[in-house]
Amino acid sequence: MDKQGRELVFFHSGDFLRQNPGVSDHTNDSSGDHTRSITKEVDFFSTDRTSELPGTDQEKRISTIGSSSLVDSSINTGLNLLTSNSGISIIANVKNPDNNELSGLQGELERLHDENKKLRSLLDQITKSYRDLQAQLIMATQKQTQGNRIEQKGELNDTPGSIMSAQHLMDPRPRPSVTLDVNDPSVSDDKTQEVLVSSTNTVGTKSQMLGKRASMEDGLDQTSQSWGSSKSPKLEHEKPDEQTPEVPFRKARVSVRARSDAPLISDGCQWRKYGQKMAKGNPCPRAYYRCTMAVGCPVRKQVQRCAEDKTILITTYEGNHNHPLPPAATAMASTTSAAAAMLLSGSTTSKEGLSSSSSFYPSFPYASTMATLSASAPFPTITLDLTQGPNTTMPFHRTSPSPATFPLPLHGFPQLLGHPMYASPKLPAIPSVQLGQRHASMVETVTAAIASDPNFTAALAAAISTFMGTPRSSDGANNHNAPSGIPGSPQLPQSCTTFSTN
DNA sequence: CGGATTTGACCCGCGC
DNA sequence: GCGCGGGTCAAATCCG
């Protein structure tokens, strides 16, 4: 039952970030005058939120079941969505013997059913819109590719533009036989290419089409070798059969900074430390951890304190879990996924992207932080800065030579925007018009939903995030038969998320 | 005693 | 080619 509580907490993580005393202490405190208690390990998604969440475990369970039915009929989000509206308010009356209450309860139940229907149709609409646009984009890029190939055969190195970019970004989890090579000379001048590939095979036709496209492309038929971390060759060779889907996502990172005295943050996963090194320019050592929740899980994380402010803990996650995640880890994964999706969206370097982000941002009543894209880093990295107040609208700032910074609604809808179709930050030749339009339409749709029911928003966001961002929707490892009751924990499309507490 | 951590060595990419 | 730095490995050590 604790698990349900965790999920509940997560989906209200926006409120969590505001309400959690420990967090707010940190977030509102930039002077270092923290009242937080020192913990050995900071639990970002603390389970102890019962005071905020009325209802017994059983009640929570019921509410979770009810809400999960909302999404699993059409889309397996892999999440047991729970909204405070549909869940708690209903259940609060369950035990009341009063008939009037009962009838009122039924009425509310019906209302919620209607609401669920609407939301489901909305989701369908989004899905349909997504597919349509996807098809359009594919067609367009295909056309362009054919044209360009005739003209530019042999000039690929000089034109890392839209075609390659679009392919990279559109190709989600390349089939084993289709692998994107970010080291392809034609794109090697821009490492952010790596983030273009995202993760979803949710739309079956998509992967097929994309695979087709990729296989058509010269230079894309190279094997997954180039996708694997060049620094971990063994990782890809040891388990070629199962690593293939993972490898392409290893390089994108999401880094989260937060204030914490704790040496580690609790993200629900089990980690084993495998190394520690002194990083240049930082007196604090960097620790390397790998996920030990499942054999061969490629996820790793780095933990390091900020050199400038040692109260800031920087944790960087990288890779996708190849196993079901416990609720707490699911929360983390979702958050990471959202951030990574933002990274993957690449929308942030284009004016459209920025405007889109900033335009939808006000619609999120949830935790927002600063996300900084760093295209100049060795790996494309998105940094979530939780060291600032959650609701502080910060001016754009740059932490690296040319990153784009934008407010990031942590558990909000950036996943939508972060769909693999979107361009990478440094890809100016992306068919940005289509993408921009898609952004806009999605944002509008999504914000409309948000406006109607903020509580549900977070849950829906997570659902959509999972739906659109789950890298291995077809491998069955995460979305099916999850013993922990987390069918299909949101998987981060190759991300690293650094979480720190405020 | 088994699992986790520590830590020096090693590998590899990159820049000069 | 060489050195540097990041990342990983694996033997030694620690700890419950």
XYZ file of C-alpha atoms (C1' of nucleotides) in Angstrom:
534
model
C 0.000 0.000 0.000
C 2.920 2.139 0.471
C 3.472 1.853 -3.191
C 0.186 3.374 -3.970
C 0.973 6.151 -1.698
C 4.137 6.768 -3.535
C 2.424 6.932 -6.810
C -0.067 9.298 -5.430
C 2.656 11.462 -4.176
C 4.426 11.417 -7.398
C 1.529 12.485 -9.452
C 1.155 15.392 -7.225
C 4.762 15.986 -7.162
C 4.228 19.506 -8.169
C 2.398 20.121 -5.032
C 4.881 17.983 -3.311
C 7.652 20.258 -4.234
C 5.739 23.127 -2.909
C 4.330 21.537 0.137
C 6.966 19.270 1.330
C 8.483 21.112 4.183
C 11.875 19.726 3.607
C 11.891 20.678 0.029
C 10.403 24.034 0.470
C 12.929 24.800 3.063
C 15.581 24.268 0.561
C 13.941 25.732 -2.385
C 13.051 28.893 -0.691
C 16.306 29.198 0.895
C 19.114 30.323 -1.216
C 21.179 31.582 1.610
C 21.904 28.206 2.980
C 19.922 28.717 6.121
C 18.355 25.313 5.955
C 16.111 23.983 8.556
C 16.089 20.578 7.081
C 17.233 17.720 9.087
C 20.273 16.016 7.919
C 19.483 12.732 6.407
C 21.683 10.066 5.266
C 19.793 9.748 2.076
C 17.392 12.179 0.629
C 14.203 10.667 -0.592
C 12.905 12.736 -3.383
C 9.751 10.838 -3.570
C 9.214 10.279 0.003
C 6.505 7.866 0.834
C 5.482 9.467 3.996
C 2.829 11.766 2.770
C -0.085 10.350 4.536
C -0.994 13.577 6.136
C -1.555 15.091 2.765
C -3.367 12.134 1.435
C -6.365 11.184 3.383
C -7.639 7.704 3.072
C -6.610 4.324 4.142
C -4.404 2.097 2.175
C -7.345 0.204 1.029
C -8.992 3.313 -0.107
C -5.950 4.330 -1.993
C -5.849 0.987 -3.586
C -9.359 1.324 -4.718
C -8.801 4.707 -6.099
C -5.789 3.558 -7.969
C -7.631 0.732 -9.530
C -10.365 2.976 -10.568
C -8.167 5.512 -12.130
C -5.936 3.068 -13.827
C -8.850 1.834 -15.754
C -8.962 5.189 -17.248
C -5.954 4.657 -19.340
C -5.260 1.060 -19.824
C -7.971 0.291 -22.237
C -6.513 2.163 -25.073
C -3.055 2.906 -24.007
C -0.896 1.014 -21.695
C 0.794 3.760 -19.888
C 2.279 1.442 -17.482
C 1.122 3.555 -14.668
C -1.551 3.207 -12.156
C -2.780 6.646 -12.503
C -4.415 8.205 -9.627
C -6.063 11.503 -9.362
C -7.099 13.033 -6.193
C -10.404 13.893 -7.678
C -11.388 10.517 -8.856
C -9.778 8.625 -6.134
C -9.837 10.162 -2.794
C -12.947 12.168 -2.919
C -14.980 9.167 -3.853
C -13.507 6.893 -1.370
C -13.821 9.281 1.421
C -17.457 8.496 1.377
C -17.331 4.797 0.890
C -17.671 4.015 4.494
C -20.546 6.305 5.057
C -23.695 4.242 5.460
C -25.900 7.113 4.677
C -27.936 6.498 1.592
C -27.849 10.037 0.515
C -24.159 9.969 0.658
C -24.246 6.812 -1.330
C -26.349 8.290 -4.031
C -24.167 11.297 -4.051
C -21.251 9.034 -4.384
C -22.824 7.317 -7.325
C -23.492 10.637 -8.898
C -19.956 11.624 -8.526
C -18.874 8.309 -9.853
C -20.895 8.897 -12.962
C -19.484 12.320 -13.296
C -16.040 10.928 -13.045
C -16.864 8.326 -15.608
C -17.874 11.059 -17.940
C -14.766 12.908 -17.153
C -12.730 9.864 -17.816
C -14.437 9.432 -21.119
C -13.633 12.935 -22.103
C -10.072 12.591 -21.103
C -9.753 9.368 -22.888
C -11.084 10.883 -26.025
C -8.687 13.693 -25.545
C -5.908 11.241 -25.294
C -7.097 9.528 -28.417
C -7.212 12.816 -30.119
C -3.704 13.578 -29.146
C -2.607 10.200 -30.305
C -4.321 10.602 -33.599
C -2.880 14.026 -34.068
C 0.488 12.700 -33.279
C 0.217 9.935 -35.783
C -0.995 12.214 -38.476
C 1.768 14.653 -37.994
C 4.231 11.887 -37.779
C 3.130 10.522 -41.081
C 3.370 13.946 -42.589
C 6.813 14.479 -41.304
C 7.957 11.141 -42.506
C 6.578 11.763 -45.907
C 8.132 15.155 -46.102
C 11.527 14.053 -44.973
C 11.392 11.068 -47.196
C 10.741 13.241 -50.143
C 13.447 15.573 -49.183
C 15.853 12.787 -48.605
C 15.326 11.300 -51.997
C 15.807 14.626 -53.596
C 18.840 15.492 -51.654
C 20.482 12.189 -52.049
C 20.532 12.571 -55.743
C 22.036 15.976 -55.450
C 24.345 15.440 -52.601
C 25.613 11.969 -52.797
C 29.040 12.190 -51.391
C 28.370 15.446 -49.700
C 26.830 14.075 -46.628
C 29.628 15.275 -44.497
C 28.841 18.766 -45.405
C 25.156 18.565 -44.883
C 24.195 17.292 -41.522
C 20.943 18.980 -41.909
C 17.368 18.226 -41.780
C 17.269 14.849 -43.305
C 19.620 13.146 -41.066
C 18.325 15.066 -38.223
C 14.801 14.171 -38.876
C 15.654 10.584 -39.265
C 17.575 10.509 -36.142
C 15.020 12.223 -34.177
C 12.194 10.268 -35.605
C 13.678 6.919 -35.329
C 12.705 5.831 -31.918
C 14.149 2.598 -30.790
C 15.738 1.346 -33.850
C 15.181 -2.254 -34.517
C 18.218 -4.334 -33.977
C 19.015 -4.198 -37.594
C 18.544 -0.529 -37.862
C 20.846 1.546 -35.867
C 21.566 5.177 -35.919
C 25.129 6.149 -35.854
C 25.728 9.399 -34.201
C 29.309 9.122 -35.098
C 28.389 9.154 -38.647
C 30.671 11.704 -40.198
C 27.688 13.523 -41.491
C 26.514 14.290 -38.062
C 29.572 13.979 -36.016
C 29.998 17.645 -35.714
C 27.051 17.807 -33.505
C 26.850 15.496 -30.626
C 23.399 16.498 -29.790
C 22.392 14.239 -32.556
C 22.499 11.570 -30.019
C 19.448 12.795 -28.332
C 17.401 12.740 -31.396
C 16.564 9.177 -31.100
C 13.923 8.571 -28.679
C 12.148 5.910 -27.473
C 8.886 4.800 -28.434
C 7.609 2.092 -30.532
C 4.205 2.765 -29.254
C 2.974 3.458 -32.665
C 3.631 0.318 -34.482
C 3.617 1.728 -37.921
C 6.019 4.287 -36.829
C 8.857 2.023 -36.059
C 8.277 0.132 -39.214
C 8.296 3.202 -41.304
C 11.178 4.650 -39.509
C 13.121 1.506 -39.685
C 12.499 1.487 -43.354
C 13.638 5.000 -43.616
C 16.715 4.428 -41.623
C 17.702 1.408 -43.550
C 17.381 3.411 -46.687
C 19.790 5.939 -45.496
C 23.421 5.614 -46.298
C 25.457 5.512 -43.199
C 22.632 4.526 -41.028
C 23.097 0.875 -41.474
C 25.988 0.815 -39.207
C 25.578 -1.285 -36.223
C 24.815 -0.191 -32.774
C 28.437 0.074 -31.917
C 28.487 3.747 -32.375
C 25.555 4.198 -30.096
C 27.041 2.523 -27.188
C 29.107 4.549 -24.954
C 32.488 4.562 -26.429
C 33.684 4.202 -22.924
C 31.816 1.082 -22.199
C 32.344 -1.183 -25.125
C 31.724 -4.230 -23.046
C 28.302 -3.130 -22.264
C 27.177 -3.575 -25.770
C 29.116 -6.636 -26.604
C 28.267 -8.671 -23.612
C 24.609 -8.844 -24.326
C 24.086 -8.000 -27.911
C 20.640 -9.456 -27.900
C 19.226 -7.318 -25.195
C 21.490 -4.391 -25.172
C 20.699 -3.211 -28.597
C 17.616 -1.338 -27.624
C 19.380 0.230 -24.755
C 22.549 1.347 -26.236
C 21.226 4.091 -28.451
C 20.077 6.050 -25.482
C 23.057 5.946 -23.306
C 24.430 9.324 -24.057
C 21.639 11.695 -23.399
C 21.706 12.891 -19.875
C 19.495 14.710 -17.561
C 21.162 16.332 -14.696
C 19.341 17.618 -11.682
C 20.798 19.880 -9.124
C 19.340 20.259 -5.711
C 20.440 21.184 -2.318
C 21.133 18.299 -0.069
C 23.393 17.372 2.724
C 22.802 13.781 1.993
C 25.452 11.956 0.042
C 22.820 10.272 -2.005
C 19.293 10.724 -3.026
C 16.792 7.973 -2.782
C 15.261 7.328 -6.113
C 13.770 3.953 -5.474
C 16.442 2.038 -7.253
C 19.255 0.002 -5.881
C 22.655 1.222 -6.781
C 26.044 -0.197 -6.463
C 29.030 2.004 -6.408
C 31.624 0.927 -8.872
C 33.980 3.790 -8.938
C 34.955 7.117 -7.677
C 37.097 9.701 -9.234
C 38.277 13.143 -8.679
C 36.966 15.303 -11.377
C 39.007 18.118 -12.679
C 38.065 21.440 -11.248
C 36.035 19.983 -8.450
C 37.458 19.167 -5.048
C 34.609 16.795 -4.466
C 34.952 13.327 -5.875
C 32.510 12.008 -8.380
C 30.958 8.699 -7.547
C 29.775 6.238 -10.111
C 26.856 3.963 -9.464
C 25.086 1.379 -11.506
C 21.658 0.012 -11.056
C 21.613 -3.383 -9.427
C 17.927 -3.955 -9.401
C 18.277 -6.233 -12.341
C 21.154 -8.042 -13.866
C 22.482 -6.160 -16.771
C 20.538 -3.030 -16.157
C 22.455 -0.408 -18.081
C 21.387 2.512 -15.993
C 24.142 4.366 -14.281
C 24.368 7.474 -12.352
C 26.985 9.869 -11.229
C 26.818 11.750 -8.019
C 28.863 14.766 -7.356
C 28.673 17.865 -5.328
C 28.758 21.185 -6.969
C 32.143 22.780 -6.764
C 30.743 26.230 -6.233
C 28.170 25.264 -3.692
C 28.798 22.023 -1.943
C 25.335 21.911 -0.577
C 24.186 21.227 -4.067
C 24.109 17.627 -5.003
C 24.273 16.774 -8.638
C 23.087 13.383 -9.671
C 23.166 12.281 -13.235
C 21.212 9.368 -14.555
C 21.996 7.674 -17.774
C 20.282 4.889 -19.566
C 17.059 3.000 -19.362
C 16.105 0.474 -16.802
C 15.504 -2.911 -18.305
C 13.329 -4.039 -15.473
C 10.180 -3.016 -13.683
C 10.621 -0.250 -11.256
C 9.190 0.212 -7.821
C 6.857 3.130 -7.430
C 9.470 5.409 -6.057
C 11.737 4.643 -8.901
C 8.849 5.054 -11.249
C 8.420 8.519 -9.976
C 12.015 9.253 -10.537
C 11.909 7.684 -13.934
C 8.931 9.747 -14.893
C 10.564 12.884 -13.791
C 13.660 11.960 -15.591
C 11.648 11.003 -18.552
C 10.002 14.351 -18.641
C 13.309 16.065 -18.500
C 14.821 13.807 -21.054
C 11.826 14.294 -23.234
C 12.426 17.948 -23.066
C 15.934 17.305 -24.058
C 14.854 15.042 -26.804
C 12.389 17.550 -28.007
C 15.199 19.796 -28.892
C 12.653 22.484 -29.104
C 14.575 24.725 -26.896
C 17.063 26.100 -29.247
C 14.631 27.147 -31.832
C 12.587 30.177 -31.316
C 9.527 28.106 -31.735
C 10.642 25.730 -29.150
C 11.286 28.401 -26.701
C 8.082 30.100 -27.336
C 6.244 26.877 -27.031
C 7.837 26.066 -23.814
C 7.247 29.411 -22.378
C 3.756 29.532 -23.640
C 2.624 26.376 -22.024
C 4.590 26.842 -18.959
C 2.139 29.141 -17.254
C -0.446 26.474 -17.615
C 1.344 24.206 -15.252
C 0.472 24.740 -11.689
C 3.047 22.186 -10.787
C 6.545 22.093 -9.839
C 8.587 23.911 -12.238
C 12.244 24.298 -12.241
C 14.878 25.391 -14.539
C 16.008 23.065 -17.183
C 19.145 23.811 -18.990
C 20.121 22.173 -22.158
C 23.767 21.855 -22.655
C 24.629 21.050 -26.165
C 28.251 21.737 -25.638
C 28.701 19.073 -23.058
C 30.262 15.802 -24.092
C 26.808 14.376 -23.972
C 23.590 16.192 -24.504
C 22.551 17.018 -21.053
C 19.557 18.606 -19.572
C 19.969 20.037 -16.167
C 17.080 20.429 -13.844
C 17.891 22.975 -11.307
C 15.891 22.328 -8.206
C 17.955 24.615 -6.155
C 15.632 27.396 -6.994
C 12.202 27.972 -5.640
C 9.721 25.767 -7.363
C 7.526 28.562 -8.486
C 10.104 31.085 -9.105
C 10.002 32.235 -12.614
C 13.580 32.669 -13.291
C 15.125 34.584 -16.039
C 16.731 32.539 -18.680
C 20.258 31.824 -17.940
C 22.956 29.918 -19.561
C 25.214 27.531 -17.882
C 27.209 26.522 -20.817
C 28.326 28.234 -23.928
C 25.158 27.728 -25.792
C 22.488 25.951 -23.956
C 18.909 26.864 -24.052
C 17.276 27.294 -20.774
C 13.632 27.116 -20.110
C 11.238 26.564 -17.354
C 10.510 22.960 -17.018
C 7.339 21.668 -15.530
C 8.793 18.659 -13.984
C 5.987 16.235 -14.261
C 4.048 18.055 -16.780
C 3.687 17.615 -20.440
C 7.050 18.216 -21.806
C 6.926 14.590 -22.623
C 4.557 15.412 -25.317
C 6.830 17.973 -26.646
C 9.683 15.726 -26.072
C 8.556 13.178 -28.440
C 11.242 11.747 -30.620
C 9.841 13.489 -33.576
C 11.222 16.663 -32.344
C 14.436 18.124 -33.243
C 17.588 18.214 -31.362
C 18.769 21.507 -30.054
C 21.482 22.050 -32.513
C 19.742 20.960 -35.597
C 18.761 24.053 -37.397
C 17.627 22.254 -40.466
C 14.842 20.402 -38.789
C 11.529 20.860 -40.445
C 10.698 23.212 -37.724
C 7.495 24.449 -39.148
C 5.800 21.156 -38.809
C 7.308 20.583 -35.495
C 6.366 23.973 -34.317
C 2.833 23.456 -35.411
C 2.683 20.201 -33.687
C 4.035 21.757 -30.615
C 1.432 24.379 -30.708
C -1.474 22.077 -31.251
C -0.353 19.729 -28.585
C 0.306 22.461 -26.202
C -3.084 23.889 -26.762
C -4.777 20.583 -26.309
C -2.818 19.773 -23.282
C -3.189 23.097 -21.654
C -6.884 22.919 -22.169
C -6.946 19.697 -20.279
C -4.808 21.176 -17.622
C -7.041 24.083 -17.167
C -10.012 21.845 -16.731
C -8.553 19.729 -14.033
C -5.180 20.464 -12.640
C -5.123 17.451 -10.435
C -5.661 15.167 -13.252
C -3.112 16.881 -15.276
C -0.190 15.424 -13.524
C -1.528 11.959 -13.856
C -2.343 12.429 -17.463
C 1.024 13.915 -18.046
C 2.661 10.896 -16.595
C 0.418 8.687 -18.623
C 1.175 10.435 -21.821
C 4.766 10.611 -20.948
C 4.867 6.922 -20.568
C 2.799 6.354 -23.596
C 4.894 8.467 -25.820
C 8.168 8.121 -24.181
C 8.446 4.519 -23.227
C 11.437 3.246 -25.043
C 10.696 -0.402 -24.911
C 7.043 -0.635 -25.233
C 7.533 -3.643 -27.387
C 10.060 -5.551 -25.454
C 7.649 -6.473 -22.781
C 10.188 -6.100 -20.108
C 8.685 -3.086 -18.558
C 5.146 -2.889 -19.604
C 4.032 -6.332 -18.922
C 3.875 -8.551 -15.989
C 5.581 -6.219 -13.713
C 5.546 -8.076 -10.456
C 5.711 -4.932 -8.492
C 2.493 -3.756 -9.945
C 4.109 -1.161 -12.015
C 3.431 -2.340 -15.469
C 5.642 -0.308 -17.638
C 7.334 2.090 -15.464
C 8.050 5.166 -17.370
C 11.335 4.674 -18.956
C 13.646 7.405 -19.593
C 14.758 7.619 -23.086
C 18.337 7.550 -22.364
C 18.649 10.056 -19.783
C 20.583 11.065 -16.897
C 18.777 12.883 -14.270
C 20.492 14.558 -11.515
C 18.323 15.128 -8.575
C 19.156 17.171 -5.690
C 17.069 18.286 -2.879
C 16.245 21.781 -2.013
C 30.727 -15.380 4.498
C 28.566 -12.747 1.090
C 27.652 -8.397 -0.579
C 28.990 -3.637 -0.871
C 32.591 -0.270 -1.041
C 37.196 1.414 -1.903
C 40.829 2.462 -4.790
C 44.563 1.974 -7.966
C 45.087 0.431 -12.601
C 43.554 0.374 -17.024
C 41.128 1.794 -21.295
C 39.683 5.086 -24.473
C 38.706 9.495 -26.633
C 40.279 13.921 -27.408
C 43.258 17.856 -27.871
C 47.759 19.526 -28.651
C 52.549 10.382 -30.579
C 51.769 11.887 -26.092
C 49.454 13.508 -22.160
C 45.200 14.441 -19.897
C 40.830 13.460 -18.178
C 36.651 10.747 -17.873
C 34.900 6.344 -17.178
C 35.270 1.464 -15.907
C 37.306 -2.686 -14.009
C 38.582 -5.646 -10.486
C 41.285 -6.971 -6.484
C 41.454 -5.681 -1.810
C 39.008 -4.306 1.986
C 35.150 -3.399 4.870
C 30.899 -4.439 7.061
C 26.693 -6.592 8.645
